Tab-separated table of C-alpha atoms in Angstrom:
chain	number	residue	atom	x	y	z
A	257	UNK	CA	-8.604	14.394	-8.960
A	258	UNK	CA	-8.066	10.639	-8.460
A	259	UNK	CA	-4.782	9.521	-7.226
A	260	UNK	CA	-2.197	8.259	-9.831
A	261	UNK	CA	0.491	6.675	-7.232
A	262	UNK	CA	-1.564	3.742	-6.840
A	263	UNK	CA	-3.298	1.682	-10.568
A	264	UNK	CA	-6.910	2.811	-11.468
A	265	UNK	CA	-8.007	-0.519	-10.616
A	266	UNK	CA	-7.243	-0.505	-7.288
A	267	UNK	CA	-9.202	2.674	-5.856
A	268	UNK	CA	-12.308	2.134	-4.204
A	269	UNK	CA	-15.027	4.570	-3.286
A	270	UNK	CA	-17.402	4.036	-0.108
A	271	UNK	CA	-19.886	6.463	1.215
A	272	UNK	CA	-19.803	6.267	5.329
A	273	UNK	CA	-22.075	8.153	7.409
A	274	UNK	CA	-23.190	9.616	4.663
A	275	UNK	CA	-19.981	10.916	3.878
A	276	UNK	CA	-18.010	9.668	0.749
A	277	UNK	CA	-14.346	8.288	1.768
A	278	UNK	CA	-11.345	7.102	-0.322
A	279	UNK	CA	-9.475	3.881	-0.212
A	280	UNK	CA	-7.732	1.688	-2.156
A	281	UNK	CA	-7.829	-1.952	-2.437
A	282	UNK	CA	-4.713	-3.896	-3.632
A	283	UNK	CA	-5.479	-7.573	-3.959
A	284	UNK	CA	-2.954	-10.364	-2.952
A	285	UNK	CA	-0.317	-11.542	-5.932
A	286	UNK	CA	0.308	-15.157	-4.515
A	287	UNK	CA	-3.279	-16.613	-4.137
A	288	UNK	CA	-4.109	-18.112	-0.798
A	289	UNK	CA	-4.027	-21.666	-1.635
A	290	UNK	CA	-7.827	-22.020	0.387
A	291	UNK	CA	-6.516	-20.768	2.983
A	292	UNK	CA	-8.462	-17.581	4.685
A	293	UNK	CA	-6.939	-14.389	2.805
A	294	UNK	CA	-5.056	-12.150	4.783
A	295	UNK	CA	-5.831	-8.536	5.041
A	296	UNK	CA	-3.233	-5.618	6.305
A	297	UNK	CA	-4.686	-2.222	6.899
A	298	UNK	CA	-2.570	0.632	6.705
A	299	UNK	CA	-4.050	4.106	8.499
A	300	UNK	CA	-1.880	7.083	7.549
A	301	UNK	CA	-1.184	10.161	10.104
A	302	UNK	CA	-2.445	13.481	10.231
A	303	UNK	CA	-1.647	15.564	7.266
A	304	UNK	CA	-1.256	12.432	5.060
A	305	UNK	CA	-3.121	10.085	3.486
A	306	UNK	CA	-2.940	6.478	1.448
A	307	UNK	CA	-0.726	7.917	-0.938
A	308	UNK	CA	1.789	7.793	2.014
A	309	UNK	CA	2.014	4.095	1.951
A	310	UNK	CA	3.476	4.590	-1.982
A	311	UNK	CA	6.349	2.036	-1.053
A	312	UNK	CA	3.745	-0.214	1.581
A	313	UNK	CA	1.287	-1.045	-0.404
A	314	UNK	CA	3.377	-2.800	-3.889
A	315	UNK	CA	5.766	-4.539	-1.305
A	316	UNK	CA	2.945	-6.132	1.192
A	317	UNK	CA	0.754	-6.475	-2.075
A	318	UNK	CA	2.828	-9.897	-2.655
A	319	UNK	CA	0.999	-11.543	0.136
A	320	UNK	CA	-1.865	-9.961	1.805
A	321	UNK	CA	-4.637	-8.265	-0.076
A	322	UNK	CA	-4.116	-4.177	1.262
A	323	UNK	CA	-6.681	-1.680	2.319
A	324	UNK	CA	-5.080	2.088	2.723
A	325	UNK	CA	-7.814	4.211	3.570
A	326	UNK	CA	-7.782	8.229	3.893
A	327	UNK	CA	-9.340	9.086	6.870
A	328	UNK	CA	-12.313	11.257	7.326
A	329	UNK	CA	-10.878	15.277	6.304
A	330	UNK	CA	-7.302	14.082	4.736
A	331	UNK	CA	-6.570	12.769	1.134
A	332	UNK	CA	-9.678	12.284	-0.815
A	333	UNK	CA	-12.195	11.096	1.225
A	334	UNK	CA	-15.022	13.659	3.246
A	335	UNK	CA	-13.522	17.147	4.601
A	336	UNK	CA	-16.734	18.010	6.723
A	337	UNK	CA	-17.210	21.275	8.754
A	338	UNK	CA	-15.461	20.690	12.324
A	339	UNK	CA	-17.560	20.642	15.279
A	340	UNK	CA	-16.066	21.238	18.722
A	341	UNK	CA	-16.991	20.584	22.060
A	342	UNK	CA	-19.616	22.378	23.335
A	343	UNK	CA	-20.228	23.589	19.617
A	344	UNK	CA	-24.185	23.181	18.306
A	345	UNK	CA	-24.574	20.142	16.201
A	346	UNK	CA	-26.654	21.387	12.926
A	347	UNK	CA	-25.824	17.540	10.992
A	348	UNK	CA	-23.426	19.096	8.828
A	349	UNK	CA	-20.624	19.079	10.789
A	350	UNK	CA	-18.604	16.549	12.238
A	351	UNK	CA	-16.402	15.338	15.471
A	352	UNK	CA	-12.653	14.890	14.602
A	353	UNK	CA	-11.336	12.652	16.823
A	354	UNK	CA	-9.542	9.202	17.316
A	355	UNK	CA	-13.269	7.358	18.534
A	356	UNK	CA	-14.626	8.901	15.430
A	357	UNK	CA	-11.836	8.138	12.715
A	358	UNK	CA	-11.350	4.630	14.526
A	359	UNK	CA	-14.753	3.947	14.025
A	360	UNK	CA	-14.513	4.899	10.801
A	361	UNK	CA	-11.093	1.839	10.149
A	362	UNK	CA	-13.219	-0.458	12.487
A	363	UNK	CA	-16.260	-0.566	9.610
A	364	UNK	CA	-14.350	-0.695	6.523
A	365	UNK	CA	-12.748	-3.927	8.399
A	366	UNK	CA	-15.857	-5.049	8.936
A	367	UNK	CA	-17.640	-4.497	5.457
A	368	UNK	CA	-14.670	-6.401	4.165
A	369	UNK	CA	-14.625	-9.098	6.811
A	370	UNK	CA	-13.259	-12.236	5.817
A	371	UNK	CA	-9.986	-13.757	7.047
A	372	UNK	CA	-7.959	-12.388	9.640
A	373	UNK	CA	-7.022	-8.613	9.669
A	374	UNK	CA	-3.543	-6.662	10.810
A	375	UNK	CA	-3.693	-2.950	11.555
A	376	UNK	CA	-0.553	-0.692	10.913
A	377	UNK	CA	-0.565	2.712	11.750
A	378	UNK	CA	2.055	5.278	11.427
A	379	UNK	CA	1.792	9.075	13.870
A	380	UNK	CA	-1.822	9.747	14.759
A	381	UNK	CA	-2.923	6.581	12.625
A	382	UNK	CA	-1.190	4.328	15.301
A	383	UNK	CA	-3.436	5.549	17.722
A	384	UNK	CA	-6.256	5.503	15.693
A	385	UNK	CA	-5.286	1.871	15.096
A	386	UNK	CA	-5.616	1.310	18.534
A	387	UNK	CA	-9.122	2.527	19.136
A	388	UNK	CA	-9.920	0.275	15.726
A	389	UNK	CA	-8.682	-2.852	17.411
A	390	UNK	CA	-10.531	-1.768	20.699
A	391	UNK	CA	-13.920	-1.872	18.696
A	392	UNK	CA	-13.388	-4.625	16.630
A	393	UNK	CA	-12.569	-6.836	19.927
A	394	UNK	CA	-15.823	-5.178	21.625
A	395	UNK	CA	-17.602	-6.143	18.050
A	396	UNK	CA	-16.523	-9.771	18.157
A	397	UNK	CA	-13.896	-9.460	15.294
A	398	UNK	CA	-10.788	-8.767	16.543
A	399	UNK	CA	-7.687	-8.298	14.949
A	400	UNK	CA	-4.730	-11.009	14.265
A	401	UNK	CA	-2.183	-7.939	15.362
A	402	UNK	CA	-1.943	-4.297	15.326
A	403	UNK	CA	1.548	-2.173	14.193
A	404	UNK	CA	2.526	1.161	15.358
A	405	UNK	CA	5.040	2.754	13.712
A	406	UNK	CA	6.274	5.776	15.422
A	407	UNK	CA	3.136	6.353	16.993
A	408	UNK	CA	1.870	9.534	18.045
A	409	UNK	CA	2.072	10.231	21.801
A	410	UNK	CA	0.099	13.492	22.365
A	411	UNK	CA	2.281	15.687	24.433
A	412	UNK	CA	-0.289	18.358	24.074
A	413	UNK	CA	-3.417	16.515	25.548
A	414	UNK	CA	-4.578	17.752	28.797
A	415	UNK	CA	-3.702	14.704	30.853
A	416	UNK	CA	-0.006	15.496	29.766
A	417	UNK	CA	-0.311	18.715	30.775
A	418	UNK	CA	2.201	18.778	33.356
A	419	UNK	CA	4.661	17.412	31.916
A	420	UNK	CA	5.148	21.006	30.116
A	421	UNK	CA	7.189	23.909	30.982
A	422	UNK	CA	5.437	26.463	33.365
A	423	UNK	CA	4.679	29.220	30.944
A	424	UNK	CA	2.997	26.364	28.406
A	425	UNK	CA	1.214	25.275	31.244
A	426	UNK	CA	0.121	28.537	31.830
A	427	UNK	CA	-0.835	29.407	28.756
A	428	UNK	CA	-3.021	26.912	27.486
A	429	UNK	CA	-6.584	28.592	28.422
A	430	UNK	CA	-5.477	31.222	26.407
A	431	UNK	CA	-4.032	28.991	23.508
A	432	UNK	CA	-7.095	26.553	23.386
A	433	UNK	CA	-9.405	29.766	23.176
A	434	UNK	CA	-7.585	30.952	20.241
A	435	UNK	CA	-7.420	28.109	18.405
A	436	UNK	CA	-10.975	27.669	18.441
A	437	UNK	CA	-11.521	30.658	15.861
A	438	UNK	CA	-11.288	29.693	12.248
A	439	UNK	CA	-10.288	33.359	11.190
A	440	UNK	CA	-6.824	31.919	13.169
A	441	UNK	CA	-6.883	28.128	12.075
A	442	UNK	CA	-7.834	29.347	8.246
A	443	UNK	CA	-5.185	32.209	8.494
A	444	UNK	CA	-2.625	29.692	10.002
A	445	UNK	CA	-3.727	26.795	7.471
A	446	UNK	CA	-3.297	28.922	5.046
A	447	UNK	CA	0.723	29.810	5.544
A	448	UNK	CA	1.177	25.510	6.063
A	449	UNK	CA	-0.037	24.954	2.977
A	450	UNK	CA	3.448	26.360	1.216
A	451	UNK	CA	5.346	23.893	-1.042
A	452	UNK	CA	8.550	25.356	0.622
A	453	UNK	CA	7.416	24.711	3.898
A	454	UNK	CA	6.354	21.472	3.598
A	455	UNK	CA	9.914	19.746	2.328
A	456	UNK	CA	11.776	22.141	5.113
A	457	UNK	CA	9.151	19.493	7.792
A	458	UNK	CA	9.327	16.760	5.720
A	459	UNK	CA	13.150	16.866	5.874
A	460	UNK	CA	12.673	17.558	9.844
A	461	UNK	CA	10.751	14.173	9.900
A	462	UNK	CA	13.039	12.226	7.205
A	463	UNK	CA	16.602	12.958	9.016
A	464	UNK	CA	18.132	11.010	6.066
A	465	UNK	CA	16.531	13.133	3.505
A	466	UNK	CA	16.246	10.237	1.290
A	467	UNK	CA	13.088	10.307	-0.432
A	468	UNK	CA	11.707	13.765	0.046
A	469	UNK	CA	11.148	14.193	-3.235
A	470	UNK	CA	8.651	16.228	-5.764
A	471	UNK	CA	6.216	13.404	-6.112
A	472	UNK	CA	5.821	13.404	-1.993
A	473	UNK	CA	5.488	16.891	-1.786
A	474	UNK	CA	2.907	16.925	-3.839
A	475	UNK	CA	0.846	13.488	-2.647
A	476	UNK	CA	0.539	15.512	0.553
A	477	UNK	CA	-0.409	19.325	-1.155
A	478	UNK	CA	-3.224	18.236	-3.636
A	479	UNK	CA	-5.417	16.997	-0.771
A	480	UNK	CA	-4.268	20.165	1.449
A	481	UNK	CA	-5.811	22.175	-1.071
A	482	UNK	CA	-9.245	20.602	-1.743
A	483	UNK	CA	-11.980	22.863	-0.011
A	484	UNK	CA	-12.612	21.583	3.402
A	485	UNK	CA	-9.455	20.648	4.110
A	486	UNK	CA	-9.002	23.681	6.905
A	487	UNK	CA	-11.726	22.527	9.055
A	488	UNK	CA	-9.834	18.835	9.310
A	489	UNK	CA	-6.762	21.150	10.418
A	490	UNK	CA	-9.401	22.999	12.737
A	491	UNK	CA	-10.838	19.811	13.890
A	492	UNK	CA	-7.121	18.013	14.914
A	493	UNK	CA	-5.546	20.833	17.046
A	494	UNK	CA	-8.430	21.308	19.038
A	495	UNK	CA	-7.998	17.736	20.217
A	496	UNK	CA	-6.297	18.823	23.892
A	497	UNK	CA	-8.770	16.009	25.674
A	498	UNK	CA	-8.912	12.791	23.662
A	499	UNK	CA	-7.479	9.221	23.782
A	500	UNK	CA	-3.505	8.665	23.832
A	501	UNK	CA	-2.075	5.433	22.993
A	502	UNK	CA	-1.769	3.994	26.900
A	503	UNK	CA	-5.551	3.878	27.505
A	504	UNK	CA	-5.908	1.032	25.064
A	505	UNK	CA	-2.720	-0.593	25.655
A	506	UNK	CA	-3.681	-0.816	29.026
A	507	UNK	CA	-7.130	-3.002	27.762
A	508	UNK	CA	-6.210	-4.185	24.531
A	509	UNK	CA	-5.693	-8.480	24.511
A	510	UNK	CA	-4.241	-8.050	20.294
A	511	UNK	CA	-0.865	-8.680	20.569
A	512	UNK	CA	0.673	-4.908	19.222
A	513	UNK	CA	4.176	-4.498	17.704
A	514	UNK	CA	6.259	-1.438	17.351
A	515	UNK	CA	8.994	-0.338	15.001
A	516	UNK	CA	10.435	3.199	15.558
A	517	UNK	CA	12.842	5.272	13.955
A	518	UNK	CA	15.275	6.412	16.601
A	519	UNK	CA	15.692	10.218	15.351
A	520	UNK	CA	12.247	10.893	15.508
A	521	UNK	CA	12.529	13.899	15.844
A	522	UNK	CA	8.790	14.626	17.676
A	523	UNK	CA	7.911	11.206	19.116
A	524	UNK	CA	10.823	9.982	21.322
A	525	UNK	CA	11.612	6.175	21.424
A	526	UNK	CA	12.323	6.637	25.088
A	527	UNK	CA	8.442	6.778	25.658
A	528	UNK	CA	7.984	4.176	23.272
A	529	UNK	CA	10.132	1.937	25.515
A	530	UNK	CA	8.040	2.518	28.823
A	531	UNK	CA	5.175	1.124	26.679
A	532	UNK	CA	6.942	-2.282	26.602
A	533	UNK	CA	5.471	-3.021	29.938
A	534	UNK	CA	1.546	-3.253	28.387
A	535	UNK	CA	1.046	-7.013	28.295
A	536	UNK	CA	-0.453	-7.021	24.818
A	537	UNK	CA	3.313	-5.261	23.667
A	538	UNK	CA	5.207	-8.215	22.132
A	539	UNK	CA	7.652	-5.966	20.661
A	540	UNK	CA	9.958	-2.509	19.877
A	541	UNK	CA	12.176	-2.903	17.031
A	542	UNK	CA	14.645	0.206	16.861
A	543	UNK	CA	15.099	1.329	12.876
A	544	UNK	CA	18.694	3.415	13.052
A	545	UNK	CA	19.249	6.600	11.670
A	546	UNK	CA	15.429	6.991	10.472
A	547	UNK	CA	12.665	9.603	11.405
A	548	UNK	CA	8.690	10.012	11.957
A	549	UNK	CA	8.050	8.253	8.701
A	550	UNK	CA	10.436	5.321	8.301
A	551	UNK	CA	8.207	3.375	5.801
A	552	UNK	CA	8.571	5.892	2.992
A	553	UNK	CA	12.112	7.327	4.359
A	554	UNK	CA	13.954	3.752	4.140
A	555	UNK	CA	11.358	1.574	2.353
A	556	UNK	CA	13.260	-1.323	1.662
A	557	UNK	CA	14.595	-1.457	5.589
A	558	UNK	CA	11.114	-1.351	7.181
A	559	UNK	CA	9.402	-3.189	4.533
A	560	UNK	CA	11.486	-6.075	5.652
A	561	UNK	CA	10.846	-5.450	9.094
A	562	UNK	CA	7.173	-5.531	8.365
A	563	UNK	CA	7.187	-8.731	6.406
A	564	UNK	CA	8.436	-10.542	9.751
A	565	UNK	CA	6.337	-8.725	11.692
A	566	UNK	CA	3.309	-9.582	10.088
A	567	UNK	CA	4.630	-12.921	9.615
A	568	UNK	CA	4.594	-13.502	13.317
A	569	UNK	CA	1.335	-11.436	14.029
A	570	UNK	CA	-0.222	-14.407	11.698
A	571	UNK	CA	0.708	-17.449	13.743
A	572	UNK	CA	-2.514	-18.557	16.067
A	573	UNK	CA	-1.902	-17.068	19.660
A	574	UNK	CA	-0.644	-19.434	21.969
């Protein structure tokens, strides 16, 4: 089933890897005037997909042309088998991961390469913008800018290990054997996928409430039920030894903004402000009041904040 958030016109289809993926293409209202045409790319977090950028995509629409893609086992693209580490590789299955799903941004960028490009991601996607911008520097396209937007910091990878209480510490050989067995991920996926259960998180991650509404709830179920969709779950909390957003803002020379709601409620601003001291960090603007999702929780607040943002992020470097 084809979204219906976004006009017919604007969905595109492209098979990667061999693997079909979804995204959709929104072409600039105000023509260029010659001038190169600007391209924002917005990468949604785990769970989500384009849909999620329902508010984004009209508003930044007025100036840039807009590519929302679903990553690789979420909204309508590919929901391939999971394969693990240390798991046989039969050519059906696939790696979840930030390298791979980054990969995956840095080639639609590419395939569409002309003018300059601005990442935004929001949770996971943030970091997954990050490994994008990595590549596309390595590639010899880098981006104009890259925009996190409460970014996802990991606290359950391995090299954050210690920074958990003793008995988590303790028990995570015993958690990452478990949660390697899909008669526990499928049993598990199964109870998340719950109408119910989804607005009692959503309101967790919109503090406000405001726009947890029916049309959300649903943007978010109808991919969570498509066959496949368990082995993407599978794939993502098996990720305990993967990248987290400081090893590319350590390396990275695109400039990268932040904006972050400051009642997250599961990525603290207070580690978002140690990343201020990354060189390529120009900036952390605090959004009051608002959660994990501020650009679908207060639209018309962080759209704003985006349109300078991007503004900026379009000026030659000095």
């Amino acid at each position: 089933m084809a979204s219906t958030i976004f006009p017919q016109t604007w969905l595109r289809q492209r098979v990667w890897q061999g693997m079909p993926t979804a995204y959709v293409e929104a072409p600039p209202a105000v023509e260029a005037n010659g001038e190169a045409l600007s391209t924002v790319v917005l990468i949604h977090g785990f769970g989500a997909c384009k849909e999620h950028w329902r508010h984004t995509v009209p508003h930044l629409q007025r100036h840039h042309r807009v590519l929302a893609l679903d990553l690789i086992g979420f909204g309508d693209s590919a929901k391939p088998r999971s394969r693990l580490d240390s798991e046989f590789e039969d050519g059906q299955s696939w790696r979840y991961g930030i390298g791979s799903w980054g990969q995956q941004v840095h080639d639609l960028v590419v395939a569409h390469g002309q003018g300059p490009v601005q990442l935004i991601g929001n949770s996971i996607g943030g970091v997954v913008a990050l490994s994008a911008a990595m590549r596309l520097e390595q590639s010899g396209h880098p981006a104009s800018q890259v925009v996190l937007i409460d970014c996802a910091q990991r606290a359950l990878d391995d090299r954050r290990l210690a920074e958990q209480p003793p008995l988590r510490r303790l028990g995570r050989p015993l958690l990452k054997r478990l949660v390697r067995q899909r008669w526990l991920t499928n049993s598990l996926y199964r109870t998340l996928v719950n109408p119910a259960l989804v607005r009692r998180v959503l309101l967790q991650a919109y503090p406000t409430g405001s726009n947890v509404d029916d049309e959300l709830v649903e943007l978010l179920l109808r991919p969570a039920r498509q066959p496949g969709a368990a082995e993407a779950f599978r794939g993502f909390i098996n990720l305990f030894n993967d990248s987290i957003a400081p090893d590319f803002l350590e390396v990275l020379k695109t400039p990268v903004a932040m904006l972050w709601g400051e009642r997250d409620p599961w990525e603290p601003i207070a580690i978002a402000e140690t990343w201020t001291r990354f060189a390529c960090v120009t900036a952390l603007e605090r959004l009051p009041e608002l959660g994990h999702c501020p650009h679908d929780e207060n639209p018309a607040l962080v759209n704003e904040h985006l349109s300078v943002v991007l503004q900026r992020g379009a000026r030659p470097a000095c």
